[in-house]
XYZ file of C-alpha atoms in Angstrom:
557
model
C 11.303 -32.218 -10.703
C 14.134 -30.399 -12.397
C 16.855 -28.658 -10.410
C 18.201 -25.373 -11.696
C 20.798 -22.973 -10.434
C 19.717 -19.378 -10.027
C 21.924 -17.051 -12.069
C 21.395 -13.442 -11.031
C 23.273 -10.505 -12.405
C 26.596 -9.917 -10.690
C 26.329 -6.516 -9.106
C 28.895 -4.596 -7.080
C 28.228 -4.288 -3.318
C 25.848 -1.540 -2.319
C 27.153 1.748 -1.003
C 25.417 3.174 2.055
C 22.986 5.992 1.358
C 24.254 9.440 2.090
C 22.823 12.919 2.209
C 25.151 14.136 -0.537
C 23.297 11.985 -3.054
C 20.371 14.339 -2.753
C 21.837 16.727 -5.307
C 19.351 15.484 -7.872
C 16.651 17.159 -5.818
C 18.211 20.589 -6.005
C 15.355 21.777 -8.175
C 12.641 20.275 -5.999
C 12.251 23.380 -3.900
C 8.690 24.500 -3.513
C 6.875 26.485 -0.871
C 3.531 26.123 0.853
C 0.930 28.320 -0.781
C -2.597 29.256 0.171
C -5.274 28.680 -2.450
C -8.413 30.744 -2.294
C -11.871 29.368 -2.782
C -11.110 25.949 -1.316
C -13.892 23.448 -1.778
C -15.314 21.545 1.167
C -17.765 19.012 -0.256
C -20.315 17.361 1.977
C -19.539 13.872 3.191
C -21.735 10.962 2.243
C -21.477 7.249 2.854
C -24.184 6.387 0.361
C -23.309 4.029 -2.469
C -22.759 5.789 -5.769
C -23.444 3.906 -8.966
C -20.833 3.955 -11.698
C -23.223 5.772 -14.008
C -23.728 8.615 -11.512
C -20.134 9.223 -10.546
C -18.865 12.304 -12.285
C -15.778 14.431 -11.941
C -16.749 17.298 -9.686
C -15.114 20.682 -9.458
C -12.416 20.415 -6.798
C -9.504 22.518 -7.933
C -8.373 22.951 -4.333
C -9.043 21.275 -1.030
C -8.043 21.965 2.535
C -5.365 20.489 4.728
C -6.268 20.936 8.367
C -3.238 20.853 10.685
C -3.959 20.314 14.373
C -2.810 23.840 15.248
C -6.062 25.147 13.846
C -4.433 27.020 10.995
C -5.129 26.013 7.441
C -2.406 25.682 4.835
C -4.218 24.931 1.603
C -2.755 23.197 -1.407
C -3.677 23.239 -5.036
C -4.038 20.255 -7.304
C -3.509 20.059 -11.040
C -6.224 19.301 -13.525
C -5.617 16.184 -15.594
C -6.103 15.961 -19.337
C -7.769 12.584 -20.041
C -6.316 10.371 -22.711
C -8.467 7.641 -24.215
C -6.981 4.859 -26.298
C -9.004 1.883 -27.457
C -7.224 -1.215 -28.666
C -8.043 -2.171 -32.246
C -9.471 -5.462 -30.968
C -11.608 -3.714 -28.352
C -10.849 -2.736 -24.807
C -7.584 -1.348 -23.506
C -5.475 -4.218 -24.804
C -3.869 -5.171 -21.475
C -2.525 -8.577 -22.479
C -1.379 -7.231 -25.814
C 0.529 -4.457 -24.077
C 2.242 -6.844 -21.649
C 3.398 -9.152 -24.422
C 7.162 -8.956 -24.843
C 7.567 -6.030 -22.442
C 10.570 -5.742 -20.134
C 9.877 -4.606 -16.564
C 12.044 -3.217 -13.790
C 10.238 -3.620 -10.453
C 11.259 -2.421 -7.003
C 9.591 -3.719 -3.847
C 8.832 -6.973 -5.643
C 9.369 -9.082 -2.510
C 6.634 -7.133 -0.714
C 2.964 -8.060 -0.437
C 1.601 -6.105 -3.412
C 4.728 -6.591 -5.537
C 4.309 -10.339 -5.404
C 0.657 -10.161 -6.433
C 1.643 -7.946 -9.382
C 4.358 -10.320 -10.610
C 2.106 -13.359 -10.262
C -0.655 -11.701 -12.282
C 1.697 -10.630 -15.067
C 3.284 -14.063 -15.416
C -0.038 -15.917 -15.319
C -1.966 -13.735 -17.751
C 0.925 -12.836 -20.062
C 3.402 -15.744 -20.048
C 5.012 -14.277 -23.155
C 6.065 -11.157 -21.265
C 9.724 -10.305 -21.825
C 11.856 -10.124 -18.695
C 11.161 -8.794 -15.226
C 14.215 -7.306 -13.537
C 13.610 -7.588 -9.791
C 15.579 -5.113 -7.671
C 16.513 -6.789 -4.396
C 18.333 -5.289 -1.447
C 20.950 -7.898 -0.573
C 24.626 -8.120 0.323
C 25.546 -9.883 -2.930
C 24.120 -11.659 -5.964
C 23.838 -15.032 -4.228
C 21.810 -13.495 -1.419
C 19.581 -11.745 -3.965
C 18.972 -15.028 -5.774
C 18.109 -16.709 -2.482
C 15.623 -13.984 -1.610
C 14.009 -14.275 -5.032
C 13.613 -17.999 -4.508
C 12.332 -17.845 -0.914
C 10.259 -14.648 -1.023
C 8.698 -15.035 -4.461
C 9.154 -18.300 -6.357
C 8.484 -20.697 -3.468
C 5.565 -18.817 -1.882
C 2.036 -20.190 -1.849
C 0.772 -17.246 -3.886
C 2.337 -18.794 -6.991
C 0.665 -22.201 -6.613
C -1.547 -21.630 -9.674
C 1.505 -20.926 -11.833
C 3.164 -23.975 -10.345
C 0.176 -26.093 -11.365
C 0.101 -24.578 -14.869
C 3.786 -25.200 -15.629
C 4.303 -28.386 -13.597
C 7.874 -29.642 -13.716
C 8.855 -26.685 -15.893
C 7.757 -24.162 -13.272
C 11.255 -23.293 -12.069
C 12.683 -22.960 -15.560
C 9.760 -20.734 -16.563
C 10.175 -18.490 -13.530
C 13.910 -18.126 -13.983
C 13.493 -17.355 -17.663
C 11.348 -14.385 -16.686
C 12.599 -13.139 -13.301
C 16.077 -11.604 -13.191
C 17.256 -10.748 -9.651
C 19.583 -7.747 -9.429
C 21.227 -6.359 -6.323
C 20.416 -2.749 -5.664
C 18.930 -0.178 -3.331
C 16.487 2.598 -4.229
C 18.166 4.815 -1.641
C 21.301 5.054 -3.766
C 22.216 6.818 -6.973
C 21.341 4.675 -10.004
C 19.388 2.607 -7.450
C 22.599 0.860 -6.426
C 23.216 -0.843 -9.772
C 26.737 -1.408 -11.068
C 27.396 0.914 -14.006
C 27.554 -1.900 -16.589
C 24.219 -3.374 -15.601
C 22.718 0.049 -15.157
C 23.413 0.648 -18.846
C 22.113 -2.800 -19.785
C 18.793 -2.371 -18.012
C 18.430 1.252 -19.140
C 18.603 0.108 -22.759
C 16.230 -2.801 -22.217
C 13.375 -1.745 -19.922
C 9.910 -0.701 -21.113
C 8.129 -0.144 -17.799
C 9.442 0.798 -14.361
C 7.243 -0.003 -11.355
C 8.221 1.478 -7.999
C 6.553 -0.527 -5.260
C 9.309 -0.072 -2.670
C 8.163 1.701 0.482
C 8.498 1.919 4.230
C 4.924 1.763 5.524
C 5.534 2.197 9.261
C 3.325 5.082 10.356
C 5.771 6.447 12.928
C 9.074 5.478 11.307
C 12.233 7.513 11.901
C 12.054 10.587 9.698
C 15.404 9.930 8.018
C 14.579 6.274 7.302
C 11.143 7.071 5.843
C 12.455 9.905 3.671
C 15.317 7.726 2.448
C 12.948 5.158 0.928
C 9.688 7.007 0.333
C 11.056 10.310 -0.987
C 14.664 9.888 -2.028
C 13.887 6.445 -3.496
C 11.470 7.794 -6.129
C 13.957 10.563 -6.889
C 16.773 8.106 -7.562
C 14.500 5.868 -9.618
C 13.210 8.766 -11.716
C 16.794 9.875 -12.324
C 17.506 6.362 -13.589
C 14.271 6.331 -15.634
C 15.362 9.397 -17.592
C 18.335 7.365 -18.843
C 16.122 4.577 -20.200
C 16.062 4.841 -23.986
C 12.824 2.922 -24.660
C 10.892 3.590 -21.457
C 7.150 3.739 -22.025
C 5.957 4.356 -18.475
C 7.095 5.088 -14.923
C 4.479 3.700 -12.545
C 4.519 4.682 -8.876
C 2.620 2.715 -6.247
C 1.577 5.350 -3.734
C -1.280 5.555 -1.226
C -4.570 7.423 -1.303
C -3.652 8.938 2.056
C -0.958 11.135 0.493
C -3.873 13.558 0.265
C -3.411 14.332 3.958
C -6.219 15.218 6.311
C -8.512 16.676 3.685
C -12.239 16.797 4.071
C -15.005 15.576 1.788
C -14.596 14.199 -1.701
C -10.932 14.017 -2.736
C -10.231 14.018 -6.453
C -7.592 12.041 -8.353
C -5.169 14.873 -8.985
C -1.455 15.482 -8.448
C -0.062 18.200 -6.206
C 0.823 21.404 -8.007
C 2.646 23.299 -5.282
C 3.765 22.118 -1.926
C 6.507 22.407 0.625
C 10.271 22.664 0.214
C 11.147 18.981 -0.146
C 14.886 19.546 -0.259
C 14.798 21.412 3.056
C 12.841 18.577 4.657
C 15.461 16.099 3.487
C 18.285 18.241 4.786
C 16.515 18.496 8.120
C 16.157 14.717 8.367
C 19.692 13.812 7.365
C 21.544 16.579 9.148
C 19.893 15.536 12.386
C 20.498 11.800 12.051
C 21.540 10.015 15.197
C 18.673 11.570 17.145
C 17.251 8.105 17.752
C 13.754 8.259 19.215
C 13.663 11.991 18.536
C 13.810 11.218 14.798
C 10.455 9.455 15.166
C 9.017 12.454 16.925
C 10.488 14.782 14.293
C 8.770 12.890 11.478
C 5.371 13.049 13.173
C 5.856 16.724 14.016
C 6.729 17.662 10.432
C 3.852 15.625 9.030
C 1.253 17.127 11.349
C 2.619 20.625 10.877
C 1.720 20.479 7.190
C -1.534 18.546 7.563
C -0.591 14.883 7.086
C -1.528 12.060 9.420
C 1.921 10.604 9.996
C 5.472 10.186 8.725
C 4.554 7.440 6.259
C 1.972 9.320 4.199
C 3.918 12.590 4.486
C 7.080 11.110 2.984
C 5.062 9.272 0.311
C 3.420 12.574 -0.634
C 6.844 14.188 -0.972
C 7.834 11.253 -3.165
C 4.987 12.136 -5.543
C 6.062 15.784 -5.566
C 9.607 14.783 -6.484
C 8.395 12.553 -9.326
C 6.240 15.312 -10.789
C 9.043 17.875 -10.518
C 11.667 15.627 -12.127
C 9.680 13.678 -14.743
C 10.200 15.929 -17.736
C 9.247 13.844 -20.801
C 8.800 10.597 -18.850
C 5.168 9.331 -18.889
C 3.981 8.721 -15.324
C 1.042 6.881 -13.754
C 0.500 6.975 -10.007
C -1.671 4.348 -8.338
C -3.094 5.456 -5.000
C -4.704 2.492 -3.204
C -6.443 2.939 0.121
C -6.071 0.193 2.755
C -4.877 -2.888 0.844
C -6.108 -6.182 2.246
C -6.310 -9.829 1.155
C -7.072 -10.906 -2.401
C -10.705 -10.874 -3.482
C -10.487 -13.857 -5.835
C -7.244 -13.815 -7.817
C -5.208 -16.021 -7.959
C -7.377 -17.357 -5.120
C -9.460 -15.661 -2.416
C -7.982 -14.579 0.901
C -4.226 -14.627 0.237
C -2.272 -12.118 2.227
C 1.077 -11.665 3.887
C 1.843 -9.893 7.142
C -0.525 -7.825 9.259
C -2.167 -5.140 7.159
C -3.699 -2.014 8.651
C -6.917 -3.371 10.160
C -5.604 -6.848 10.951
C -4.112 -6.261 14.438
C -7.608 -5.161 15.518
C -9.150 -8.238 13.912
C -6.651 -10.556 15.619
C -6.811 -8.958 19.073
C -10.606 -9.111 18.937
C -10.678 -12.755 17.858
C -8.409 -13.713 20.771
C -10.670 -11.907 23.221
C -8.015 -9.342 24.071
C -9.828 -6.384 22.493
C -13.548 -5.875 23.017
C -13.715 -2.249 21.897
C -11.826 0.316 19.838
C -11.403 4.058 19.351
C -13.237 4.889 16.142
C -16.001 6.993 14.662
C -18.826 4.410 14.504
C -20.315 6.126 11.446
C -16.967 6.692 9.773
C -15.746 4.713 6.786
C -12.805 2.333 6.596
C -11.601 2.441 3.013
C -10.550 -1.100 2.125
C -9.585 -2.553 -1.248
C -8.423 -6.114 -2.070
C -4.856 -6.517 -3.332
C -5.826 -8.183 -6.621
C -8.101 -5.282 -7.529
C -5.211 -2.882 -6.953
C -3.012 -4.970 -9.243
C -5.681 -5.222 -11.942
C -6.193 -1.461 -11.922
C -2.428 -1.026 -12.079
C -2.159 -3.192 -15.187
C -5.084 -1.442 -16.853
C -3.533 1.985 -16.199
C -0.191 0.665 -17.416
C -1.611 -0.539 -20.720
C -3.576 2.659 -21.245
C -0.776 5.131 -20.559
C 2.153 3.024 -21.731
C 1.082 3.798 -25.290
C 0.095 7.433 -24.822
C 1.217 9.731 -27.680
C 2.481 12.372 -25.265
C 3.968 12.283 -21.753
C 1.627 13.085 -18.894
C 1.041 12.230 -15.246
C -2.156 10.385 -14.356
C -3.546 9.582 -10.913
C -5.806 6.683 -9.933
C -7.521 6.181 -6.576
C -8.151 2.479 -6.104
C -10.515 2.926 -3.189
C -14.006 2.088 -1.963
C -15.124 4.969 0.280
C -17.190 6.669 -2.457
C -18.265 3.734 -4.617
C -18.942 1.137 -1.891
C -18.300 2.452 1.634
C -17.718 0.057 4.536
C -18.838 1.793 7.729
C -16.994 0.979 10.959
C -20.048 -0.177 12.897
C -20.860 -2.533 10.021
C -17.313 -3.913 10.131
C -17.640 -4.472 13.884
C -20.849 -6.453 13.316
C -19.188 -8.577 10.640
C -16.228 -9.375 12.886
C -18.590 -10.528 15.626
C -20.610 -12.640 13.208
C -17.475 -14.423 12.029
C -15.975 -15.159 15.437
C -19.361 -16.091 16.870
C -19.757 -18.827 14.258
C -16.031 -19.712 13.910
C -14.371 -18.881 17.240
C -10.670 -19.095 17.895
C -9.542 -21.734 20.378
C -7.509 -21.136 23.506
C -4.497 -23.224 24.532
C -6.809 -25.893 25.931
C -8.874 -26.097 22.773
C -11.825 -24.242 24.298
C -13.643 -21.834 21.984
C -12.991 -18.169 22.784
C -16.346 -16.430 22.907
C -16.205 -12.719 22.152
C -18.883 -10.090 22.843
C -20.001 -7.530 20.299
C -17.285 -4.944 19.769
C -17.891 -1.593 21.423
C -16.907 1.509 19.491
C -15.733 4.634 21.317
C -15.374 8.143 19.944
C -13.680 9.394 23.112
C -10.068 8.645 24.107
C -10.954 8.721 27.819
C -13.906 6.352 27.379
C -11.771 3.941 25.380
C -8.948 4.017 27.935
C -11.401 3.363 30.783
C -12.879 0.471 28.843
C -9.469 -1.150 28.389
C -8.701 -1.057 32.114
C -12.198 -2.255 33.045
C -11.789 -5.123 30.615
C -8.447 -6.006 32.205
C -10.067 -5.878 35.637
C -12.823 -8.187 34.422
C -10.265 -10.747 33.291
C -8.570 -10.425 36.672
C -11.847 -11.162 38.444
C -12.280 -14.296 36.312
C -9.294 -16.016 37.957
C -10.031 -18.474 40.824
C -8.826 -16.114 43.577
C -9.785 -12.955 41.755
C -6.175 -11.923 41.497
C -3.652 -12.040 38.710
C -0.173 -13.404 39.097
C 2.530 -10.777 38.694
C 3.407 -12.251 35.316
C -0.192 -12.195 34.085
C -0.705 -8.725 35.503
C 2.348 -7.494 33.610
C 1.031 -9.099 30.415
C -2.370 -7.414 30.832
C -0.737 -4.049 31.479
C 1.476 -4.441 28.420
C -1.515 -5.417 26.288
C -3.468 -2.355 27.441
C -0.539 -0.072 26.611
C -0.132 -1.704 23.188
C -3.812 -1.225 22.396
C -3.720 2.410 23.508
C -0.690 2.975 21.278
C -2.434 1.237 18.379
C -5.496 3.425 18.822
C -3.329 6.549 18.975
C -1.518 5.648 15.733
C -4.770 4.749 13.959
C -6.823 7.706 15.202
C -6.156 9.922 12.145
C -7.580 7.099 10.000
C -10.432 5.917 12.230
C -11.732 9.507 12.347
C -10.803 10.408 8.763
C -13.466 12.506 7.017
C -12.159 12.365 3.463
C -13.658 10.193 0.722
C -11.571 9.143 -2.261
C -13.213 9.831 -5.599
C -12.428 7.112 -8.162
C -13.764 8.652 -11.372
C -10.507 7.996 -13.244
C -10.587 4.348 -12.186
C -14.192 4.043 -13.326
C -13.177 5.637 -16.604
C -10.661 2.824 -17.059
C -13.346 0.216 -16.469
C -15.636 1.819 -19.007
C -13.154 1.345 -21.863
C -12.261 -2.240 -20.945
C -13.645 -5.098 -22.997
C -15.926 -7.616 -21.296
C -13.140 -10.184 -21.412
C -10.760 -7.735 -19.727
C -13.331 -6.995 -17.047
C -13.520 -10.694 -16.261
C -9.746 -11.202 -16.213
C -8.642 -7.847 -14.817
C -11.690 -6.661 -12.903
C -11.394 -4.020 -10.165
C -14.975 -2.913 -9.640
C -15.125 -2.204 -5.893
C -18.911 -1.840 -6.154
C -19.086 -5.587 -6.780
C -17.691 -6.390 -3.325
C -20.181 -7.890 -0.894
C -18.537 -6.783 2.360
C -20.239 -9.438 4.469
C -18.976 -12.223 2.241
C -15.522 -10.677 1.821
C -14.893 -9.978 5.518
C -16.408 -13.124 7.032
C -15.714 -15.735 4.335
C -12.603 -14.431 2.586
C -10.505 -11.989 4.574
C -10.598 -13.319 8.139
C -10.221 -16.986 7.055
C -7.314 -15.867 4.863
C -5.762 -14.001 7.763
C -6.018 -17.055 9.994
C -4.711 -19.375 7.279
C -1.893 -17.410 5.672
C -0.727 -15.039 8.394
C -1.367 -16.873 11.662
C -0.736 -20.246 9.964
C -2.365 -22.317 12.671
C -0.637 -20.566 15.567
C -2.026 -21.235 19.002
C -5.311 -19.437 19.493
C -6.041 -19.300 15.760
C -6.393 -22.924 14.728
């Protein structure tokens, strides 16, 4: 096995983000407007075949803030662009060949899957500049090695290249110190110029995904980050595409079928940023401020609100820069590529899955007939690469939106998910500290906060009665109380999603699939209709969660 020394770019130390750097957003000042004739489509959880999905008229849809008043927003119509490769299909591999990438958020879950797919399917790609937040170049190189190169996700590449794996990876991946929160994304001026003259595609995957994050922290990364990156993108002489990884939930608490369209008019983003940064130091109040501002304008929480503002900033600033925005729903473990079930960290539905498997959660607050919109990470990446190849060669700049989601094409209903969880743990139970299987009952679903809260305390009382003397020790009692409070908090944070009545139309995504060659569909497939939820949940996702996230921890062996 060869030993190589990582040689990242030498970059000057980062400078702490400051409010004054928001000057680039001076023009991003828009106001809330009411759109007449808002469309409220009916909700359906029926499967829709690809041949029957059509773009429906939805020029405006409704945001429904909890105060009962409706501030409505308009969305722009998109002009489709169709480009067929001369050899058939979109020409994904051909597009990737020789291209130079600049990727933020590459050490995150989805960023890693994206890099792995590019390097495995297009080994003759140019370079991939990886922006890493680190104190210096040595620390950045160490993070690249530990968080990307040495992770299990890349085992297929390791097998392909054998003893040359490290040299291959370091010939492609260039770690650079930087921070999306800063002007020029924290790059030293010399290397800023170097990358600006070299890069073909910018991918912004950096994000803070905490639902109730401090308002200033979330805005810094999710709103100001895209602004700084777009400012840098406009300096790139050969840039072919700016690709933003967003979330389908930037659409807020809309009802019915939600189309793949950008915002046309929205709130005063600059004022929101001033509000967040002028009030810094508020501590816990900053968390409350973020949730208050989000709910005031019809978003579920601080995360999706600040991501939505990030999209608004991109659209306002882009000018002649071609833009594609990928809006995935709830991203979970890989479907099959590079292997089934890989994941990292607890995703959205995973705390519920884990608590239930350990016997600590026997019910949850959710609309039993509602839909949880789940999509595997590798399908998100494949759709991203297809959109990249399609729009990276467009003859004119435009902004295109893609919902990578399942709620319209292949909905997974909550009561069905609950049944699948029970089936898995009934046949493959977790073990307690003594090695005894933990038997779990069928999960109860509650559509009332009071009923759910009562259930949690009754469940705790049941566990108390199961002790020899029918009483809990003070330590165990404190643990049960803490668990109940954690579950109530989890249900409160998730409630806007577990009772969400919007369904994400994916007509643009299906349009991509229709122009792909059969070979591309096999290598870069993202057809959510092909997912068998029973097989995916019970045989892929939960085993992957236990293997890659819990990693044999007590109770999950």
